[in-house]
Short mmCIF file of N, CA and C in Angstrom, two decimals:
data_model
loop_
_atom_site.label_atom_id
_atom_site.label_comp_id
_atom_site.label_asym_id
_atom_site.label_seq_id
_atom_site.Cartn_x
_atom_site.Cartn_y
_atom_site.Cartn_z
N MET A 713 -22.39 -104.06 -57.90
CA MET A 713 -22.08 -103.71 -56.52
C MET A 713 -23.05 -102.63 -56.05
N LYS A 714 -23.26 -102.60 -54.76
CA LYS A 714 -24.20 -101.64 -54.20
C LYS A 714 -23.46 -100.50 -53.50
N CYS A 715 -24.10 -99.34 -53.51
CA CYS A 715 -23.55 -98.16 -52.84
C CYS A 715 -23.41 -98.45 -51.35
N TRP A 716 -22.28 -98.07 -50.79
CA TRP A 716 -21.99 -98.34 -49.39
C TRP A 716 -22.92 -97.54 -48.47
N ILE A 717 -23.42 -96.42 -48.93
CA ILE A 717 -24.26 -95.55 -48.11
C ILE A 717 -25.73 -95.92 -48.24
N CYS A 718 -26.27 -95.91 -49.45
CA CYS A 718 -27.72 -96.05 -49.61
C CYS A 718 -28.16 -97.38 -50.20
N LYS A 719 -27.22 -98.22 -50.57
CA LYS A 719 -27.49 -99.57 -51.10
C LYS A 719 -28.11 -99.57 -52.49
N ARG A 720 -28.09 -98.44 -53.20
CA ARG A 720 -28.51 -98.44 -54.59
C ARG A 720 -27.36 -98.98 -55.44
N GLN A 721 -27.58 -99.13 -56.72
CA GLN A 721 -26.54 -99.63 -57.63
C GLN A 721 -25.40 -98.61 -57.69
N ALA A 722 -24.15 -99.07 -57.47
CA ALA A 722 -22.99 -98.19 -57.53
C ALA A 722 -22.76 -97.77 -58.97
N ARG A 723 -22.28 -96.53 -59.15
CA ARG A 723 -22.12 -95.98 -60.50
C ARG A 723 -20.76 -95.35 -60.71
N GLY A 724 -19.70 -96.05 -60.35
CA GLY A 724 -18.36 -95.60 -60.70
C GLY A 724 -17.66 -94.72 -59.70
N TYR A 725 -18.28 -94.36 -58.62
CA TYR A 725 -17.60 -93.58 -57.60
C TYR A 725 -16.98 -94.55 -56.61
N GLY A 726 -15.75 -94.29 -56.21
CA GLY A 726 -15.08 -95.21 -55.30
C GLY A 726 -14.24 -94.47 -54.28
N HIS A 727 -13.44 -95.24 -53.55
CA HIS A 727 -12.60 -94.69 -52.50
C HIS A 727 -11.22 -95.31 -52.66
N THR A 728 -10.20 -94.51 -52.55
CA THR A 728 -8.83 -94.99 -52.56
C THR A 728 -8.19 -94.58 -51.25
N ASP A 729 -7.56 -95.53 -50.58
CA ASP A 729 -6.88 -95.24 -49.32
C ASP A 729 -5.42 -94.95 -49.62
N ASN A 730 -5.07 -93.68 -49.72
CA ASN A 730 -3.74 -93.27 -50.15
C ASN A 730 -2.67 -93.46 -49.09
N ARG A 731 -3.04 -94.01 -47.93
CA ARG A 731 -2.01 -94.31 -46.93
C ARG A 731 -1.18 -95.51 -47.37
N HIS A 732 -1.68 -96.29 -48.30
CA HIS A 732 -1.00 -97.49 -48.76
C HIS A 732 -0.45 -97.27 -50.16
N GLY A 733 0.61 -97.98 -50.50
CA GLY A 733 1.27 -97.84 -51.80
C GLY A 733 0.41 -98.31 -52.95
N VAL A 734 0.86 -98.00 -54.18
CA VAL A 734 0.09 -98.28 -55.37
C VAL A 734 -0.16 -99.78 -55.55
N GLY A 735 0.79 -100.63 -55.26
CA GLY A 735 0.60 -102.06 -55.45
C GLY A 735 -0.09 -102.76 -54.30
N ASP A 736 -0.34 -102.05 -53.21
CA ASP A 736 -0.94 -102.66 -52.02
C ASP A 736 -2.44 -102.81 -52.20
N PRO A 737 -2.99 -104.03 -52.05
CA PRO A 737 -4.44 -104.21 -52.25
C PRO A 737 -5.29 -103.43 -51.25
N ARG A 738 -4.73 -103.05 -50.11
CA ARG A 738 -5.50 -102.28 -49.13
C ARG A 738 -5.79 -100.86 -49.64
N ARG A 739 -5.09 -100.43 -50.68
CA ARG A 739 -5.30 -99.10 -51.24
C ARG A 739 -6.65 -98.99 -51.92
N TYR A 740 -7.19 -100.11 -52.43
CA TYR A 740 -8.43 -100.10 -53.19
C TYR A 740 -9.47 -101.01 -52.55
N PRO A 741 -10.15 -100.54 -51.48
CA PRO A 741 -11.20 -101.38 -50.89
C PRO A 741 -12.35 -101.55 -51.88
N ILE A 742 -12.62 -102.79 -52.27
CA ILE A 742 -13.58 -103.02 -53.34
C ILE A 742 -15.02 -102.78 -52.92
N ASP A 743 -15.30 -102.82 -51.62
CA ASP A 743 -16.69 -102.63 -51.20
C ASP A 743 -17.02 -101.18 -50.91
N TRP A 744 -16.06 -100.28 -50.98
CA TRP A 744 -16.34 -98.87 -50.74
C TRP A 744 -16.59 -98.19 -52.08
N VAL A 745 -17.78 -98.43 -52.63
CA VAL A 745 -18.19 -97.83 -53.89
C VAL A 745 -19.51 -97.11 -53.67
N PHE A 746 -19.82 -96.15 -54.55
CA PHE A 746 -20.95 -95.28 -54.31
C PHE A 746 -21.74 -95.02 -55.59
N CYS A 747 -23.00 -94.63 -55.42
CA CYS A 747 -23.87 -94.37 -56.56
C CYS A 747 -23.76 -92.92 -57.04
N SER A 748 -23.29 -92.04 -56.18
CA SER A 748 -23.27 -90.62 -56.54
C SER A 748 -22.19 -89.90 -55.74
N ARG A 749 -21.93 -88.70 -56.18
CA ARG A 749 -20.96 -87.86 -55.47
C ARG A 749 -21.47 -87.54 -54.06
N ARG A 750 -22.78 -87.40 -53.93
CA ARG A 750 -23.37 -87.09 -52.63
C ARG A 750 -23.10 -88.21 -51.62
N CYS A 751 -23.31 -89.47 -52.04
CA CYS A 751 -23.04 -90.60 -51.14
C CYS A 751 -21.55 -90.72 -50.85
N GLN A 752 -20.72 -90.45 -51.85
CA GLN A 752 -19.28 -90.51 -51.64
C GLN A 752 -18.85 -89.46 -50.61
N GLU A 753 -19.39 -88.25 -50.71
CA GLU A 753 -19.05 -87.21 -49.75
C GLU A 753 -19.59 -87.53 -48.36
N ALA A 754 -20.78 -88.13 -48.30
CA ALA A 754 -21.33 -88.54 -47.01
C ALA A 754 -20.42 -89.59 -46.35
N PHE A 755 -19.95 -90.54 -47.16
CA PHE A 755 -19.05 -91.56 -46.63
C PHE A 755 -17.78 -90.92 -46.09
N HIS A 756 -17.19 -90.00 -46.85
CA HIS A 756 -15.94 -89.40 -46.41
C HIS A 756 -16.14 -88.54 -45.16
N ALA A 757 -17.29 -87.91 -45.03
CA ALA A 757 -17.57 -87.16 -43.80
C ALA A 757 -17.66 -88.11 -42.61
N LEU A 758 -18.39 -89.21 -42.78
CA LEU A 758 -18.51 -90.19 -41.71
C LEU A 758 -17.16 -90.84 -41.39
N TYR A 759 -16.42 -91.23 -42.43
CA TYR A 759 -15.14 -91.89 -42.25
C TYR A 759 -14.14 -90.95 -41.59
N GLY A 760 -14.11 -89.68 -42.03
CA GLY A 760 -13.20 -88.71 -41.43
C GLY A 760 -13.51 -88.47 -39.96
N ASN A 761 -14.81 -88.35 -39.64
CA ASN A 761 -15.20 -88.18 -38.24
C ASN A 761 -14.81 -89.41 -37.42
N TRP A 762 -15.03 -90.60 -37.98
CA TRP A 762 -14.70 -91.84 -37.27
C TRP A 762 -13.19 -91.91 -37.00
N LEU A 763 -12.37 -91.55 -38.00
CA LEU A 763 -10.91 -91.57 -37.79
C LEU A 763 -10.48 -90.58 -36.72
N ARG A 764 -11.05 -89.36 -36.75
CA ARG A 764 -10.68 -88.36 -35.75
C ARG A 764 -11.07 -88.79 -34.34
N VAL A 765 -12.23 -89.41 -34.19
CA VAL A 765 -12.67 -89.90 -32.88
C VAL A 765 -11.78 -91.05 -32.44
N ARG A 766 -11.48 -91.96 -33.36
CA ARG A 766 -10.66 -93.12 -33.03
C ARG A 766 -9.26 -92.72 -32.59
N GLU A 767 -8.71 -91.70 -33.23
CA GLU A 767 -7.36 -91.25 -32.90
C GLU A 767 -7.35 -90.28 -31.72
N GLY A 768 -8.52 -89.94 -31.20
CA GLY A 768 -8.60 -89.08 -30.02
C GLY A 768 -8.52 -87.60 -30.30
N HIS A 769 -8.63 -87.20 -31.57
CA HIS A 769 -8.55 -85.77 -31.91
C HIS A 769 -9.87 -85.05 -31.68
N THR A 770 -10.96 -85.77 -31.65
CA THR A 770 -12.29 -85.19 -31.51
C THR A 770 -13.05 -85.96 -30.45
N ASP A 771 -13.78 -85.23 -29.62
CA ASP A 771 -14.66 -85.88 -28.66
C ASP A 771 -15.84 -86.48 -29.41
N ILE A 772 -16.29 -87.62 -28.99
CA ILE A 772 -17.37 -88.32 -29.70
C ILE A 772 -18.66 -87.50 -29.71
N LYS A 773 -18.85 -86.64 -28.74
CA LYS A 773 -20.07 -85.83 -28.71
C LYS A 773 -20.00 -84.67 -29.70
N GLY A 774 -18.83 -84.40 -30.26
CA GLY A 774 -18.67 -83.30 -31.20
C GLY A 774 -18.84 -83.72 -32.65
N VAL A 775 -19.11 -84.98 -32.92
CA VAL A 775 -19.25 -85.46 -34.29
C VAL A 775 -20.63 -85.06 -34.81
N ALA A 776 -20.63 -84.38 -35.94
CA ALA A 776 -21.88 -83.88 -36.50
C ALA A 776 -22.61 -84.96 -37.28
N MET A 777 -23.90 -84.91 -37.23
CA MET A 777 -24.75 -85.82 -38.00
C MET A 777 -24.98 -85.18 -39.37
N ILE A 778 -25.01 -85.98 -40.41
CA ILE A 778 -25.28 -85.46 -41.75
C ILE A 778 -26.76 -85.10 -41.83
N ASP A 779 -27.05 -83.94 -42.40
CA ASP A 779 -28.44 -83.50 -42.52
C ASP A 779 -29.21 -84.47 -43.40
N PRO A 780 -30.42 -84.85 -42.99
CA PRO A 780 -31.22 -85.77 -43.81
C PRO A 780 -31.73 -85.07 -45.07
N SER A 781 -31.84 -85.84 -46.15
CA SER A 781 -32.36 -85.31 -47.40
C SER A 781 -33.89 -85.21 -47.32
N ASP A 782 -34.50 -84.62 -48.33
CA ASP A 782 -35.96 -84.52 -48.38
C ASP A 782 -36.60 -85.90 -48.41
N VAL A 783 -35.97 -86.83 -49.11
CA VAL A 783 -36.49 -88.20 -49.20
C VAL A 783 -36.45 -88.86 -47.82
N GLU A 784 -35.34 -88.68 -47.11
CA GLU A 784 -35.21 -89.26 -45.77
C GLU A 784 -36.21 -88.63 -44.80
N LEU A 785 -36.42 -87.32 -44.92
CA LEU A 785 -37.40 -86.67 -44.05
C LEU A 785 -38.81 -87.19 -44.32
N ALA A 786 -39.13 -87.42 -45.61
CA ALA A 786 -40.45 -87.97 -45.95
C ALA A 786 -40.59 -89.39 -45.41
N ALA A 787 -39.51 -90.18 -45.47
CA ALA A 787 -39.55 -91.55 -44.94
C ALA A 787 -39.72 -91.51 -43.42
N MET A 788 -39.09 -90.54 -42.77
CA MET A 788 -39.24 -90.41 -41.31
C MET A 788 -40.69 -90.09 -40.95
N LYS A 789 -41.32 -89.21 -41.74
CA LYS A 789 -42.71 -88.86 -41.47
C LYS A 789 -43.64 -90.05 -41.64
N GLN A 790 -43.30 -90.95 -42.56
CA GLN A 790 -44.12 -92.14 -42.75
C GLN A 790 -44.00 -93.11 -41.57
N CYS A 791 -42.98 -92.93 -40.75
CA CYS A 791 -42.78 -93.80 -39.57
C CYS A 791 -43.60 -93.34 -38.37
N LEU A 792 -44.14 -92.13 -38.41
CA LEU A 792 -44.83 -91.59 -37.24
C LEU A 792 -46.03 -92.43 -36.81
N LYS A 793 -46.80 -92.92 -37.76
CA LYS A 793 -47.97 -93.71 -37.41
C LYS A 793 -47.55 -95.00 -36.70
N ALA A 794 -46.52 -95.68 -37.23
CA ALA A 794 -46.03 -96.91 -36.62
C ALA A 794 -45.47 -96.63 -35.22
N PHE A 795 -44.78 -95.50 -35.08
CA PHE A 795 -44.25 -95.13 -33.76
C PHE A 795 -45.39 -94.86 -32.79
N GLY A 796 -46.41 -94.15 -33.24
CA GLY A 796 -47.56 -93.84 -32.38
C GLY A 796 -48.28 -95.09 -31.93
N GLU A 797 -48.44 -96.06 -32.83
CA GLU A 797 -49.10 -97.30 -32.46
C GLU A 797 -48.29 -98.08 -31.43
N ALA A 798 -46.97 -98.16 -31.64
CA ALA A 798 -46.12 -98.89 -30.70
C ALA A 798 -46.07 -98.19 -29.35
N ALA A 799 -45.95 -96.87 -29.37
CA ALA A 799 -45.91 -96.12 -28.11
C ALA A 799 -47.26 -96.17 -27.41
N GLY A 800 -48.34 -96.22 -28.17
CA GLY A 800 -49.67 -96.33 -27.58
C GLY A 800 -49.87 -97.65 -26.86
N GLU A 801 -49.32 -98.73 -27.40
CA GLU A 801 -49.40 -100.02 -26.73
C GLU A 801 -48.63 -100.02 -25.42
N ILE A 802 -47.51 -99.31 -25.40
CA ILE A 802 -46.69 -99.25 -24.18
C ILE A 802 -47.30 -98.28 -23.18
N GLY A 803 -47.84 -97.19 -23.68
CA GLY A 803 -48.44 -96.17 -22.82
C GLY A 803 -47.73 -94.84 -23.00
N PHE A 804 -48.49 -93.82 -23.38
CA PHE A 804 -47.89 -92.51 -23.63
C PHE A 804 -47.42 -91.83 -22.36
N ALA A 805 -47.95 -92.22 -21.22
CA ALA A 805 -47.56 -91.58 -19.96
C ALA A 805 -46.15 -92.01 -19.53
N LYS A 806 -45.66 -93.12 -20.04
CA LYS A 806 -44.34 -93.63 -19.65
C LYS A 806 -43.25 -92.89 -20.43
N PRO A 807 -42.30 -92.26 -19.73
CA PRO A 807 -41.21 -91.55 -20.44
C PRO A 807 -40.33 -92.53 -21.21
N LEU A 808 -39.77 -92.08 -22.29
CA LEU A 808 -38.94 -92.92 -23.15
C LEU A 808 -37.75 -93.49 -22.39
N GLY A 809 -37.21 -92.74 -21.46
CA GLY A 809 -36.06 -93.20 -20.67
C GLY A 809 -36.39 -94.35 -19.74
N GLU A 810 -37.65 -94.59 -19.48
CA GLU A 810 -38.05 -95.67 -18.59
C GLU A 810 -38.52 -96.91 -19.34
N TYR A 811 -38.39 -96.93 -20.66
CA TYR A 811 -38.77 -98.11 -21.44
C TYR A 811 -37.83 -99.26 -21.08
N SER A 812 -38.38 -100.45 -21.00
CA SER A 812 -37.54 -101.63 -20.82
C SER A 812 -36.89 -101.94 -22.17
N GLU A 813 -35.95 -102.87 -22.17
CA GLU A 813 -35.30 -103.24 -23.43
C GLU A 813 -36.32 -103.80 -24.42
N ALA A 814 -37.22 -104.63 -23.94
CA ALA A 814 -38.24 -105.22 -24.82
C ALA A 814 -39.15 -104.14 -25.40
N GLU A 815 -39.52 -103.15 -24.60
CA GLU A 815 -40.38 -102.08 -25.09
C GLU A 815 -39.66 -101.21 -26.12
N ALA A 816 -38.39 -100.91 -25.86
CA ALA A 816 -37.61 -100.12 -26.81
C ALA A 816 -37.45 -100.88 -28.13
N LEU A 817 -37.20 -102.19 -28.04
CA LEU A 817 -37.06 -102.99 -29.25
C LEU A 817 -38.39 -103.07 -30.02
N ARG A 818 -39.50 -103.06 -29.32
CA ARG A 818 -40.80 -103.07 -29.98
C ARG A 818 -40.99 -101.77 -30.78
N VAL A 819 -40.59 -100.66 -30.21
CA VAL A 819 -40.69 -99.37 -30.91
C VAL A 819 -39.76 -99.36 -32.12
N ILE A 820 -38.53 -99.83 -31.93
CA ILE A 820 -37.57 -99.87 -33.04
C ILE A 820 -38.08 -100.79 -34.14
N ASP A 821 -38.64 -101.94 -33.74
CA ASP A 821 -39.16 -102.88 -34.72
C ASP A 821 -40.36 -102.31 -35.48
N ALA A 822 -41.05 -101.39 -34.89
CA ALA A 822 -42.18 -100.75 -35.58
C ALA A 822 -41.69 -99.68 -36.55
N ILE A 823 -40.62 -98.98 -36.20
CA ILE A 823 -40.16 -97.83 -36.99
C ILE A 823 -39.25 -98.25 -38.15
N VAL A 824 -38.24 -99.05 -37.88
CA VAL A 824 -37.21 -99.33 -38.87
C VAL A 824 -37.77 -99.97 -40.15
N PRO A 825 -38.64 -100.98 -40.06
CA PRO A 825 -39.18 -101.52 -41.32
C PRO A 825 -39.95 -100.50 -42.14
N ARG A 826 -40.69 -99.61 -41.50
CA ARG A 826 -41.44 -98.58 -42.24
C ARG A 826 -40.48 -97.63 -42.95
N TYR A 827 -39.40 -97.27 -42.27
CA TYR A 827 -38.41 -96.36 -42.85
C TYR A 827 -37.75 -97.01 -44.07
N THR A 828 -37.29 -98.24 -43.92
CA THR A 828 -36.62 -98.90 -45.04
C THR A 828 -37.59 -99.15 -46.19
N GLU A 829 -38.84 -99.49 -45.89
CA GLU A 829 -39.84 -99.68 -46.95
C GLU A 829 -40.07 -98.38 -47.71
N ALA A 830 -40.12 -97.27 -46.99
CA ALA A 830 -40.32 -95.98 -47.64
C ALA A 830 -39.13 -95.61 -48.51
N MET A 831 -37.92 -95.88 -48.04
CA MET A 831 -36.72 -95.58 -48.82
C MET A 831 -36.65 -96.47 -50.06
N VAL A 832 -36.94 -97.74 -49.91
CA VAL A 832 -36.93 -98.66 -51.05
C VAL A 832 -37.99 -98.26 -52.07
N ALA A 833 -39.18 -97.91 -51.58
CA ALA A 833 -40.25 -97.50 -52.50
C ALA A 833 -39.84 -96.27 -53.30
N HIS A 834 -39.20 -95.32 -52.64
CA HIS A 834 -38.75 -94.12 -53.35
C HIS A 834 -37.70 -94.47 -54.40
N HIS A 835 -36.73 -95.30 -54.03
CA HIS A 835 -35.65 -95.63 -54.96
C HIS A 835 -36.14 -96.51 -56.10
N GLU A 836 -37.17 -97.31 -55.87
CA GLU A 836 -37.73 -98.12 -56.95
C GLU A 836 -38.44 -97.22 -57.97
N VAL A 837 -39.09 -96.18 -57.48
CA VAL A 837 -39.78 -95.26 -58.38
C VAL A 837 -38.78 -94.44 -59.18
N SER A 838 -37.69 -94.07 -58.56
CA SER A 838 -36.70 -93.22 -59.23
C SER A 838 -35.43 -94.00 -59.51
N LYS A 839 -35.54 -95.02 -60.36
CA LYS A 839 -34.35 -95.81 -60.69
C LYS A 839 -33.34 -94.98 -61.45
N SER A 840 -33.79 -94.07 -62.27
CA SER A 840 -32.87 -93.15 -62.91
C SER A 840 -33.16 -91.77 -62.36
N PRO A 841 -32.13 -90.95 -62.18
CA PRO A 841 -32.35 -89.65 -61.57
C PRO A 841 -33.25 -88.78 -62.44
N PRO A 842 -34.20 -88.05 -61.82
CA PRO A 842 -35.10 -87.22 -62.61
C PRO A 842 -34.36 -86.02 -63.20
N VAL A 843 -34.77 -85.65 -64.40
CA VAL A 843 -34.22 -84.46 -65.05
C VAL A 843 -35.35 -83.46 -65.11
N ARG A 844 -35.11 -82.28 -64.60
CA ARG A 844 -36.15 -81.28 -64.55
C ARG A 844 -36.64 -80.92 -65.95
N GLY A 845 -37.95 -80.97 -66.15
CA GLY A 845 -38.54 -80.60 -67.42
C GLY A 845 -38.79 -81.76 -68.36
N LEU A 846 -38.26 -82.94 -68.05
CA LEU A 846 -38.47 -84.10 -68.90
C LEU A 846 -39.39 -85.08 -68.20
N PRO A 847 -40.22 -85.79 -68.98
CA PRO A 847 -41.06 -86.81 -68.34
C PRO A 847 -40.19 -87.96 -67.84
N PRO A 848 -40.66 -88.72 -66.85
CA PRO A 848 -39.85 -89.83 -66.35
C PRO A 848 -39.59 -90.86 -67.45
N THR A 849 -38.40 -91.44 -67.40
CA THR A 849 -38.01 -92.44 -68.39
C THR A 849 -38.72 -93.75 -68.11
N PRO A 850 -39.38 -94.34 -69.11
CA PRO A 850 -40.05 -95.62 -68.87
C PRO A 850 -39.02 -96.73 -68.66
N ASP A 851 -39.41 -97.74 -67.92
CA ASP A 851 -38.53 -98.87 -67.66
C ASP A 851 -38.49 -99.75 -68.90
N PRO A 852 -37.31 -99.93 -69.54
CA PRO A 852 -37.25 -100.72 -70.77
C PRO A 852 -37.47 -102.21 -70.52
N LEU A 853 -37.37 -102.65 -69.27
CA LEU A 853 -37.55 -104.06 -68.96
C LEU A 853 -38.98 -104.40 -68.54
N ALA A 854 -39.85 -103.42 -68.50
CA ALA A 854 -41.23 -103.67 -68.11
C ALA A 854 -41.90 -104.56 -69.15
N PRO A 855 -42.85 -105.41 -68.72
CA PRO A 855 -43.49 -106.33 -69.68
C PRO A 855 -44.24 -105.62 -70.80
N ASP A 856 -44.77 -104.44 -70.54
CA ASP A 856 -45.53 -103.73 -71.56
C ASP A 856 -44.69 -102.69 -72.31
N ALA A 857 -43.37 -102.72 -72.11
CA ALA A 857 -42.49 -101.74 -72.76
C ALA A 857 -42.36 -102.04 -74.25
N VAL A 858 -42.25 -100.98 -75.02
CA VAL A 858 -42.06 -101.11 -76.46
C VAL A 858 -40.57 -101.27 -76.71
N HIS A 859 -40.21 -102.25 -77.53
CA HIS A 859 -38.81 -102.49 -77.84
C HIS A 859 -38.28 -101.30 -78.62
N PRO A 860 -37.07 -100.79 -78.31
CA PRO A 860 -36.58 -99.57 -78.98
C PRO A 860 -36.35 -99.75 -80.47
N PHE A 861 -36.16 -100.98 -80.94
CA PHE A 861 -35.92 -101.21 -82.36
C PHE A 861 -37.13 -101.84 -83.05
N ALA A 862 -38.31 -101.72 -82.44
CA ALA A 862 -39.50 -102.36 -82.98
C ALA A 862 -39.90 -101.79 -84.33
N ASP A 863 -39.62 -100.52 -84.60
CA ASP A 863 -40.04 -99.91 -85.86
C ASP A 863 -39.05 -100.15 -86.99
N LEU A 864 -37.92 -100.77 -86.73
CA LEU A 864 -36.95 -101.06 -87.78
C LEU A 864 -37.36 -102.32 -88.52
N GLU A 865 -37.12 -102.31 -89.82
CA GLU A 865 -37.46 -103.47 -90.62
C GLU A 865 -36.33 -104.49 -90.54
N ASP A 866 -36.66 -105.73 -90.79
CA ASP A 866 -35.65 -106.77 -90.84
C ASP A 866 -35.09 -106.82 -92.26
N ASP A 867 -34.25 -105.85 -92.56
CA ASP A 867 -33.75 -105.74 -93.93
C ASP A 867 -32.22 -105.75 -93.96
N LEU A 868 -31.63 -106.63 -93.24
CA LEU A 868 -30.18 -106.73 -93.27
C LEU A 868 -29.75 -107.31 -94.61
N PRO A 869 -28.68 -106.79 -95.21
CA PRO A 869 -28.29 -107.25 -96.55
C PRO A 869 -27.89 -108.72 -96.59
N TRP A 870 -27.37 -109.25 -95.53
CA TRP A 870 -26.94 -110.65 -95.53
C TRP A 870 -28.10 -111.60 -95.21
N ASP A 871 -29.26 -111.07 -94.93
CA ASP A 871 -30.43 -111.89 -94.66
C ASP A 871 -31.43 -111.78 -95.82
N GLU A 872 -30.95 -111.87 -97.04
CA GLU A 872 -31.82 -111.80 -98.21
C GLU A 872 -32.75 -113.02 -98.22
N PRO A 873 -34.01 -112.84 -98.57
CA PRO A 873 -34.90 -113.99 -98.65
C PRO A 873 -34.44 -114.96 -99.74
N LYS A 874 -34.63 -116.22 -99.49
CA LYS A 874 -34.20 -117.25 -100.45
C LYS A 874 -35.03 -117.14 -101.71
N GLY A 875 -34.38 -117.35 -102.83
CA GLY A 875 -35.06 -117.30 -104.10
C GLY A 875 -35.02 -115.94 -104.73
N LYS A 876 -34.63 -114.90 -104.00
CA LYS A 876 -34.58 -113.55 -104.55
C LYS A 876 -33.12 -113.19 -104.74
N LYS A 877 -32.73 -112.89 -105.98
CA LYS A 877 -31.33 -112.56 -106.28
C LYS A 877 -31.26 -111.12 -106.75
N PRO A 878 -30.19 -110.44 -106.39
CA PRO A 878 -30.06 -109.05 -106.81
C PRO A 878 -29.84 -108.84 -108.25
#
């Protein structure tokens, strides 16, 4: 299963809706799973804000945006060139508020793929979380990876060579 927030592999963090009883299947939404405590907390912040707005306790303009991480900020910076090219085709003199729907969609189409590509590239490089002071862990599934048991001999007692008796 994938993390509901960042779409990485989920790692045991989940959500339980305690408004429902123990036997009620609505108590355990199976698709609300997360890769980390950070994504789980981000989900609960978003979900809590959504519930408060839906119930009328909070004005929609008062809902806070979650601060972007360093990775997200780097991905945003990688979108600047694509944004500049799209805005240059439309014309820099034209204010953003006067863009037609087609022009706005052209800008969005230029930015969003670059952002998602940058996020995917980062997550592919860091499949396992980095530990400070240790070299990155090699991918055991890579074609040039050394098998972890390659240095062990094939000397199982039940696999005695034929013709040799103890």
